Coordinates of N, CA and C in Angstrom, one line a residue:
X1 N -4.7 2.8 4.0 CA -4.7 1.6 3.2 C -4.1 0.5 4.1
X2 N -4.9 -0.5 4.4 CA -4.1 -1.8 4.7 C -3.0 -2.0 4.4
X3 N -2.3 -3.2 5.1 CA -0.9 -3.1 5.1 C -0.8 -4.3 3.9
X4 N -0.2 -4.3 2.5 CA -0.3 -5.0 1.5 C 1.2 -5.2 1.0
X5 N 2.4 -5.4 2.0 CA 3.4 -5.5 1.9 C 3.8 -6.8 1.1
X6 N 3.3 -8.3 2.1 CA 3.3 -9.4 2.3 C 2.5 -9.6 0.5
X7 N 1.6 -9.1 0.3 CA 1.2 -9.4 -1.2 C 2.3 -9.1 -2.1
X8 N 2.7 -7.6 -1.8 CA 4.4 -7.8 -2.8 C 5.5 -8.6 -2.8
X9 N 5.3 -9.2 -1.6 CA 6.6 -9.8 -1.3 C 6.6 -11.1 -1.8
X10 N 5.1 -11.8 -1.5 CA 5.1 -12.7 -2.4 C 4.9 -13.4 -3.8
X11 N 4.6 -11.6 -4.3 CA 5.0 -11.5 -6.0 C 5.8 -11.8 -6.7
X12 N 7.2 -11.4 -5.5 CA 8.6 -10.7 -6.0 C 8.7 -12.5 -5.6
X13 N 8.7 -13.7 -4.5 CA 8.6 -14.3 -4.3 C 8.7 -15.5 -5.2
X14 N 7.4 -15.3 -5.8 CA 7.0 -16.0 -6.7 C 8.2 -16.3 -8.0
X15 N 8.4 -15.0 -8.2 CA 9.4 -14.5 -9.6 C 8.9 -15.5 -10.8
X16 N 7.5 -15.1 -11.0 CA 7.2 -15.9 -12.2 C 6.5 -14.5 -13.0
X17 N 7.4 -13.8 -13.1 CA 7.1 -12.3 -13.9 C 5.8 -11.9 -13.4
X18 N 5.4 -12.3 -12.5 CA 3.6 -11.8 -11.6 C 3.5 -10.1 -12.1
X19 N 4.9 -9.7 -11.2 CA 5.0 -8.2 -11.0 C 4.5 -7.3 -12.6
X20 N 5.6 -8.1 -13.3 CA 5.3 -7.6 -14.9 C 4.1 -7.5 -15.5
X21 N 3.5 -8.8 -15.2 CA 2.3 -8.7 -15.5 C 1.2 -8.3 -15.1
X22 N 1.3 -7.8 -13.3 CA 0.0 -6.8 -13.0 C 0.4 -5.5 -13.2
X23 N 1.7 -5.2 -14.1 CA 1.9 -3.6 -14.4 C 2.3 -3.5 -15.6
X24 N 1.0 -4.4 -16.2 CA 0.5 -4.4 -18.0 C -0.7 -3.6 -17.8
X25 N -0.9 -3.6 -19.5 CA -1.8 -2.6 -19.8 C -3.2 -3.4 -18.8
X26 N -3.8 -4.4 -18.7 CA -5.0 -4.9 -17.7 C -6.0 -4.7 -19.1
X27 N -7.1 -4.9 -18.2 CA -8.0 -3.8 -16.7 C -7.7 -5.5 -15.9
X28 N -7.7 -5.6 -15.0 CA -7.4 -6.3 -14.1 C -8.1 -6.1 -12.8
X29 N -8.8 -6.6 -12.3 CA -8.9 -6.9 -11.0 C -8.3 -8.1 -10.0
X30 N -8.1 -7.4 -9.1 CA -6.8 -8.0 -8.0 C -7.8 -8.0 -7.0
X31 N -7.9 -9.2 -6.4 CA -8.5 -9.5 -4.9 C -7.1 -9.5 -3.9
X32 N -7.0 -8.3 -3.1 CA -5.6 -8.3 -2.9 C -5.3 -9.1 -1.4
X33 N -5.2 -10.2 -0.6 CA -4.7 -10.4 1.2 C -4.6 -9.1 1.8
X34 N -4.6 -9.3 2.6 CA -3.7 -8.3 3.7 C -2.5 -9.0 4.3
X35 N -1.8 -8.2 5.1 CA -0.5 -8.7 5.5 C -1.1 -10.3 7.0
X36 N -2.1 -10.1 7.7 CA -2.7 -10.9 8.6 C -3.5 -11.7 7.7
X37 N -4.0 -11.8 6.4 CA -4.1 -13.0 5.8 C -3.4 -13.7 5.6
X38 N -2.0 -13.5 5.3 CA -0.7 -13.6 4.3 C -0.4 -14.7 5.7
X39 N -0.5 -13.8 6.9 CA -0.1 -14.2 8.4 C -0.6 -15.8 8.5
X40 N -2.1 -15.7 8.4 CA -2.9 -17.0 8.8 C -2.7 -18.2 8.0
X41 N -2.3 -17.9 6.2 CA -2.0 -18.7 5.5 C -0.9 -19.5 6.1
X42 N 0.2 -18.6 6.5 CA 0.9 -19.4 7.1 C 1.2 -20.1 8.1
X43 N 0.4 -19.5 9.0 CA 0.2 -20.4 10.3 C -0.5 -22.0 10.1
X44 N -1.6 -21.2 9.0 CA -2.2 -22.8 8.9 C -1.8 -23.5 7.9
X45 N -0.2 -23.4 7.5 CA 0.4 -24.5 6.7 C 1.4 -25.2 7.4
X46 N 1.5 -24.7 8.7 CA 2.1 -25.1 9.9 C 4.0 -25.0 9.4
X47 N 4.3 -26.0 10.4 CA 6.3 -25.7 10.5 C 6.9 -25.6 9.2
X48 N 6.8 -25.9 8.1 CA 7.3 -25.8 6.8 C 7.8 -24.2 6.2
X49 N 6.7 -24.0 6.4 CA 6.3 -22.3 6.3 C 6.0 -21.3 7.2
X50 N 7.3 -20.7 7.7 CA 7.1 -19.3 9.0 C 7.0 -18.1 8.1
X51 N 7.5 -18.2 7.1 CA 7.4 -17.0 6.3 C 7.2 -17.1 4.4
X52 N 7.2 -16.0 3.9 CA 7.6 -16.6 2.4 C 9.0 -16.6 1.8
X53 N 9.7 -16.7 2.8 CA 10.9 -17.1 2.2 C 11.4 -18.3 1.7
X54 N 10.2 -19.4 3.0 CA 10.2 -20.7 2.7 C 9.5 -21.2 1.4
X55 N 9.4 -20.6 0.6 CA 8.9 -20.8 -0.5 C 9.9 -20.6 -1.3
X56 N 11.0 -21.5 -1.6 CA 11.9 -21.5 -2.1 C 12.1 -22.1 -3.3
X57 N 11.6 -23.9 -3.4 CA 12.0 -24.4 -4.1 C 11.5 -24.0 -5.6
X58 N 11.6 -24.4 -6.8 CA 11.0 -24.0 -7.6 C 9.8 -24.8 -7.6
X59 N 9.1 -25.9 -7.3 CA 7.6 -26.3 -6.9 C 7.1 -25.4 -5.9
X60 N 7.9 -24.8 -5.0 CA 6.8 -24.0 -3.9 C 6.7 -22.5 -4.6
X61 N 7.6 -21.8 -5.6 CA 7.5 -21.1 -6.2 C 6.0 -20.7 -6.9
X62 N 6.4 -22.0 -7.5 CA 4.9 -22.4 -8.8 C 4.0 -22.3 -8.0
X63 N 3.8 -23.3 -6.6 CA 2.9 -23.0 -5.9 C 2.1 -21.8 -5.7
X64 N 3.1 -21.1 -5.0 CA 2.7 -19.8 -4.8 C 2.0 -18.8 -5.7
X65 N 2.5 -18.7 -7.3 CA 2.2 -18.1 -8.1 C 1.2 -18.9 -8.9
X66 N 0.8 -20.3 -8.3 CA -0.7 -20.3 -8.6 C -1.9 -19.9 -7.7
X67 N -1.0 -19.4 -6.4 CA -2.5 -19.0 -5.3 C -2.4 -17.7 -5.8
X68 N -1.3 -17.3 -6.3 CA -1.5 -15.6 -6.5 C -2.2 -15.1 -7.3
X69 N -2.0 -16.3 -8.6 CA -2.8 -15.7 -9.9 C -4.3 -16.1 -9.6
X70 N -4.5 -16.5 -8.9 CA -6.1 -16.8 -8.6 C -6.9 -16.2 -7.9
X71 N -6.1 -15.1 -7.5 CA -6.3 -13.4 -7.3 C -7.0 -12.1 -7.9
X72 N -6.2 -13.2 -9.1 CA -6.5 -12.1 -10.0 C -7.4 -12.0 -11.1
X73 N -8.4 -11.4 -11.9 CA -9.6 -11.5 -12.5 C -9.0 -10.8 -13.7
X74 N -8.9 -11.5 -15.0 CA -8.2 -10.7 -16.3 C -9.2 -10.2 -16.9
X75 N -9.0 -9.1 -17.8 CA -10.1 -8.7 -18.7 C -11.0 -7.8 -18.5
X76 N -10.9 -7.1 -16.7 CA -12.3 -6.7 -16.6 C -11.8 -6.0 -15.2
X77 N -11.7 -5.1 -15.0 CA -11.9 -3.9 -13.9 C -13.3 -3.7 -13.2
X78 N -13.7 -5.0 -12.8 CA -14.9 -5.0 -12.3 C -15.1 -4.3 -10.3
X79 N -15.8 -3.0 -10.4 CA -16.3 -2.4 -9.2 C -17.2 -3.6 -8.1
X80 N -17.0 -3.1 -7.0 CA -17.7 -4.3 -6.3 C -19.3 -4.3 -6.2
X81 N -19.8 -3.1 -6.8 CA -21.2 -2.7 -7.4 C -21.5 -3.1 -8.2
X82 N -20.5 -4.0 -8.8 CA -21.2 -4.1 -10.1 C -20.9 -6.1 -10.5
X83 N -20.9 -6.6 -8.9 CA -20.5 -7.7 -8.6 C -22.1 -8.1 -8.2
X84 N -22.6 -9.6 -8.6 CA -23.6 -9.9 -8.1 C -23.8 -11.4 -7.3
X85 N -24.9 -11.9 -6.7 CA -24.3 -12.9 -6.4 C -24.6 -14.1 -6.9
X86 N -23.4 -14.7 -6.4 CA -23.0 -16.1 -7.2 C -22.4 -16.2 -8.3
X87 N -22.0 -14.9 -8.6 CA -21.5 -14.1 -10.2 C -20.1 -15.3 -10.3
X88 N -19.7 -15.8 -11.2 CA -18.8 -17.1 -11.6 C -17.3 -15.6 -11.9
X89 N -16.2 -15.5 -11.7 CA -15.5 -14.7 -12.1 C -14.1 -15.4 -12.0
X90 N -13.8 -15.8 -13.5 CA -12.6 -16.5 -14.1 C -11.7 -15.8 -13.7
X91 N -10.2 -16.6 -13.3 CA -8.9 -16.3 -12.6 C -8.1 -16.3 -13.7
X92 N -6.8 -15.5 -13.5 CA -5.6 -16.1 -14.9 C -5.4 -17.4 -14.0
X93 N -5.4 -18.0 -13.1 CA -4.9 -19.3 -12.5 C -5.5 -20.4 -13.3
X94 N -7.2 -20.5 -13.5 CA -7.6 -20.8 -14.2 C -9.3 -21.7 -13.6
X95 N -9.3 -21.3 -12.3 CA -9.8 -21.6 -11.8 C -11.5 -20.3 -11.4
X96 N -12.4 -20.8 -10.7 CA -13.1 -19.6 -10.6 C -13.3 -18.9 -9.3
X97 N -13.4 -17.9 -8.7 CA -14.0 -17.4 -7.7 C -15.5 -17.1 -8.1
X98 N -16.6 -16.9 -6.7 CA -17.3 -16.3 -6.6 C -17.6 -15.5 -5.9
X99 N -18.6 -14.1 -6.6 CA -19.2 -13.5 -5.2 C -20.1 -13.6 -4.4
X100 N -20.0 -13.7 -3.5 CA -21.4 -13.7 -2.6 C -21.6 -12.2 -2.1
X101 N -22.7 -11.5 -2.5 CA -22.9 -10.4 -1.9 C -24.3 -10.9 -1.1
X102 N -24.1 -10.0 0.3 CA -25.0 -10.9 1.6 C -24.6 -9.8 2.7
X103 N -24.9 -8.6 3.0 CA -24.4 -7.3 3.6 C -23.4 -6.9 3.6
X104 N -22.6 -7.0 2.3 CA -21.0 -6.2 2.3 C -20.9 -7.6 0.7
X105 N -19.5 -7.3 0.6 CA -19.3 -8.2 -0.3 C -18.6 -9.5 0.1
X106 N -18.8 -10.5 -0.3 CA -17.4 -11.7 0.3 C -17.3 -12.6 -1.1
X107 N -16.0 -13.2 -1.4 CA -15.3 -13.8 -2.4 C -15.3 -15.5 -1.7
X108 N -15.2 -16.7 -2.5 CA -15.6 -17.5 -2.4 C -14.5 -18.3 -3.3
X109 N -13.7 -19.5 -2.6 CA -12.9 -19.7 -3.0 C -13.0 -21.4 -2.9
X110 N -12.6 -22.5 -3.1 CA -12.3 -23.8 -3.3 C -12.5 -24.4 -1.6
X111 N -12.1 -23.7 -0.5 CA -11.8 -24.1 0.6 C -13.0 -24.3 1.3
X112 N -14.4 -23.4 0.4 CA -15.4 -23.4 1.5 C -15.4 -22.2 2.7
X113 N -14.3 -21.4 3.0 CA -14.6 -20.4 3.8 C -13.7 -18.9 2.9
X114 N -15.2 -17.8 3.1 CA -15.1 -17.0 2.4 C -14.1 -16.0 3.1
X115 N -14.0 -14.9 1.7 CA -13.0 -13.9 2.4 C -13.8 -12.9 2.3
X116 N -13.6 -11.9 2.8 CA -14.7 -10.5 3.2 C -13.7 -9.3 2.2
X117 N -14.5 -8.8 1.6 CA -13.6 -7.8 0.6 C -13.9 -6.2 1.8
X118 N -12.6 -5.9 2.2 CA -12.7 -4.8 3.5 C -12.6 -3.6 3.1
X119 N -11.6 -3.4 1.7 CA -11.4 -2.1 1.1 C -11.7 -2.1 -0.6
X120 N -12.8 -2.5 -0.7 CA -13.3 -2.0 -2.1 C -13.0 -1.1 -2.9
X121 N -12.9 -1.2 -4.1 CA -12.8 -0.2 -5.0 C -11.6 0.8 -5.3
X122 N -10.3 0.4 -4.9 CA -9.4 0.5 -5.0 C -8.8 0.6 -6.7
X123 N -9.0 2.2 -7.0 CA -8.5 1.7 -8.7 C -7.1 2.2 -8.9
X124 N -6.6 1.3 -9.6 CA -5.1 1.8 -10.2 C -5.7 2.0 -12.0
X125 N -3.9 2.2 -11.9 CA -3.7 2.5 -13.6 C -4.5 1.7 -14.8
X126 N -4.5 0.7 -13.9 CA -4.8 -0.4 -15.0 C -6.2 -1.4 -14.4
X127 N -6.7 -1.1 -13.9 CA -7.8 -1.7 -13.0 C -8.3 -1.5 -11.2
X128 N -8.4 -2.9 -10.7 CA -9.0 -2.0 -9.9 C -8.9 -3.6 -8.9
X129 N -8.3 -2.5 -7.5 CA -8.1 -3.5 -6.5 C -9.2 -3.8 -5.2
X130 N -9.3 -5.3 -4.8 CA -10.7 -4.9 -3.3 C -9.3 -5.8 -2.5
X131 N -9.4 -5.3 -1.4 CA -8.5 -5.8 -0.5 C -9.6 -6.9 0.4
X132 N -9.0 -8.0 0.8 CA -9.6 -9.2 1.4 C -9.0 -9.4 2.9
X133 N -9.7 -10.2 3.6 CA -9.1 -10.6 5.1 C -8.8 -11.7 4.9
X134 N -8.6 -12.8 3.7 CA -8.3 -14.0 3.7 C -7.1 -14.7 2.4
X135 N -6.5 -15.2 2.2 CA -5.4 -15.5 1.1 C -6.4 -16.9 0.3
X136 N -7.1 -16.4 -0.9 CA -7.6 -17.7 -1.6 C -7.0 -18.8 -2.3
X137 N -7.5 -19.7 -1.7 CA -6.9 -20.7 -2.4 C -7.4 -22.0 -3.7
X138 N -7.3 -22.1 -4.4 CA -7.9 -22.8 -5.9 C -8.1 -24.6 -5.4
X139 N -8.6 -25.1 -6.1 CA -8.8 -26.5 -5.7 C -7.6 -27.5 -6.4
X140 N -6.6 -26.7 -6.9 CA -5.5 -27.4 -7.1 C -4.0 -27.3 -5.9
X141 N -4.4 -25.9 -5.6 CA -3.5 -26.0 -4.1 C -3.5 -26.7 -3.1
X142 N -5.1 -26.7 -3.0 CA -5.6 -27.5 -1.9 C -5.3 -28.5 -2.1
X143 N -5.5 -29.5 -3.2 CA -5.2 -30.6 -3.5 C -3.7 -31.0 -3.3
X144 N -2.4 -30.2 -3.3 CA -1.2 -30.2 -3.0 C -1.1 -30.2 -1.5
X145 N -1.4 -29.0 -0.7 CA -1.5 -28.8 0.5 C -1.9 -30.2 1.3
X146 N -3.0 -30.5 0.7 CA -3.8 -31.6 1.6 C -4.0 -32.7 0.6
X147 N -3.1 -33.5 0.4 CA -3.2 -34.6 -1.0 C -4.1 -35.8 -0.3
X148 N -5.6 -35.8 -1.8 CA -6.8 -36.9 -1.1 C -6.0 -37.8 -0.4
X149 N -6.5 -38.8 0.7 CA -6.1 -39.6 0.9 C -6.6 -41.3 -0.1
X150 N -5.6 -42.4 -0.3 CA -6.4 -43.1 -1.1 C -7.2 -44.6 -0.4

């Protein structure tokens, strides 16, 4: 299994009861980072952020636990077979992802560059996890991250 440390850490992180709520009853699907997406996110938020510890304030908090929840797909324990493309798939964040299936699967997120799902079909208790090589991000982060210019 990929190294999916950095996903917990920035659950625990977050402390917006994330943890509680992905170990409810679900069915849940979790598009989960890996520890080297977790990595790149934060390289490319540059000197602010070397780690998630620097997510401290309670705005970077919120922050965080709105890229997290947009991870996550409520309602529905959906297999990556059973993912089609361009399929629209509602976030608790509140935003959408897509899939693009195009020789493997990839997820499609606000930024324009997709994430590649590397370990599919990952079921827990309560749903069912695909592990990603990218940390998605919603068009309200980005809008924080990178505020339009006027």
């Amino acid at each position: 299994v990929d190294d999916l440390s950095l996903l917990v850490d920035a659950l625990i992180q977050a402390d917006a009861g994330l943890v509680e709520v992905l170990s409810g009853d679900g069915p849940f699907t979790v598009f989960a980072p890996t520890n080297d997406a977790f990595a790149a996110l934060l390289d490319a938020l540059g000197d602010d952020y070397h780690s998630l510890d620097d997510f401290d304030t309670h705005e970077e908090k919120a922050l965080l636990a709105k890229v997290l929840t947009y991870h996550v797909v409520a309602g529905a324990a959906v297999a990556s077979g059973e993912l089609y493309n361009h399929q629209e798939l509602p976030t608790v964040q509140g935003e959408s992802l897509f899939a693009i299936i195009n020789h493997g699967v990839d997820i499609r997120d606000k930024s324009g560059t997709d994430a590649n799902v590397i370990g599919a079909d990952n079921v827990a208790s309560n749903g069912i996890v695909h592990i990603i090589d990218k940390v998605l991000l919603p068009q309200e982060v980005i809008d924080i991250l990178n505020p339009p210019s006027h």
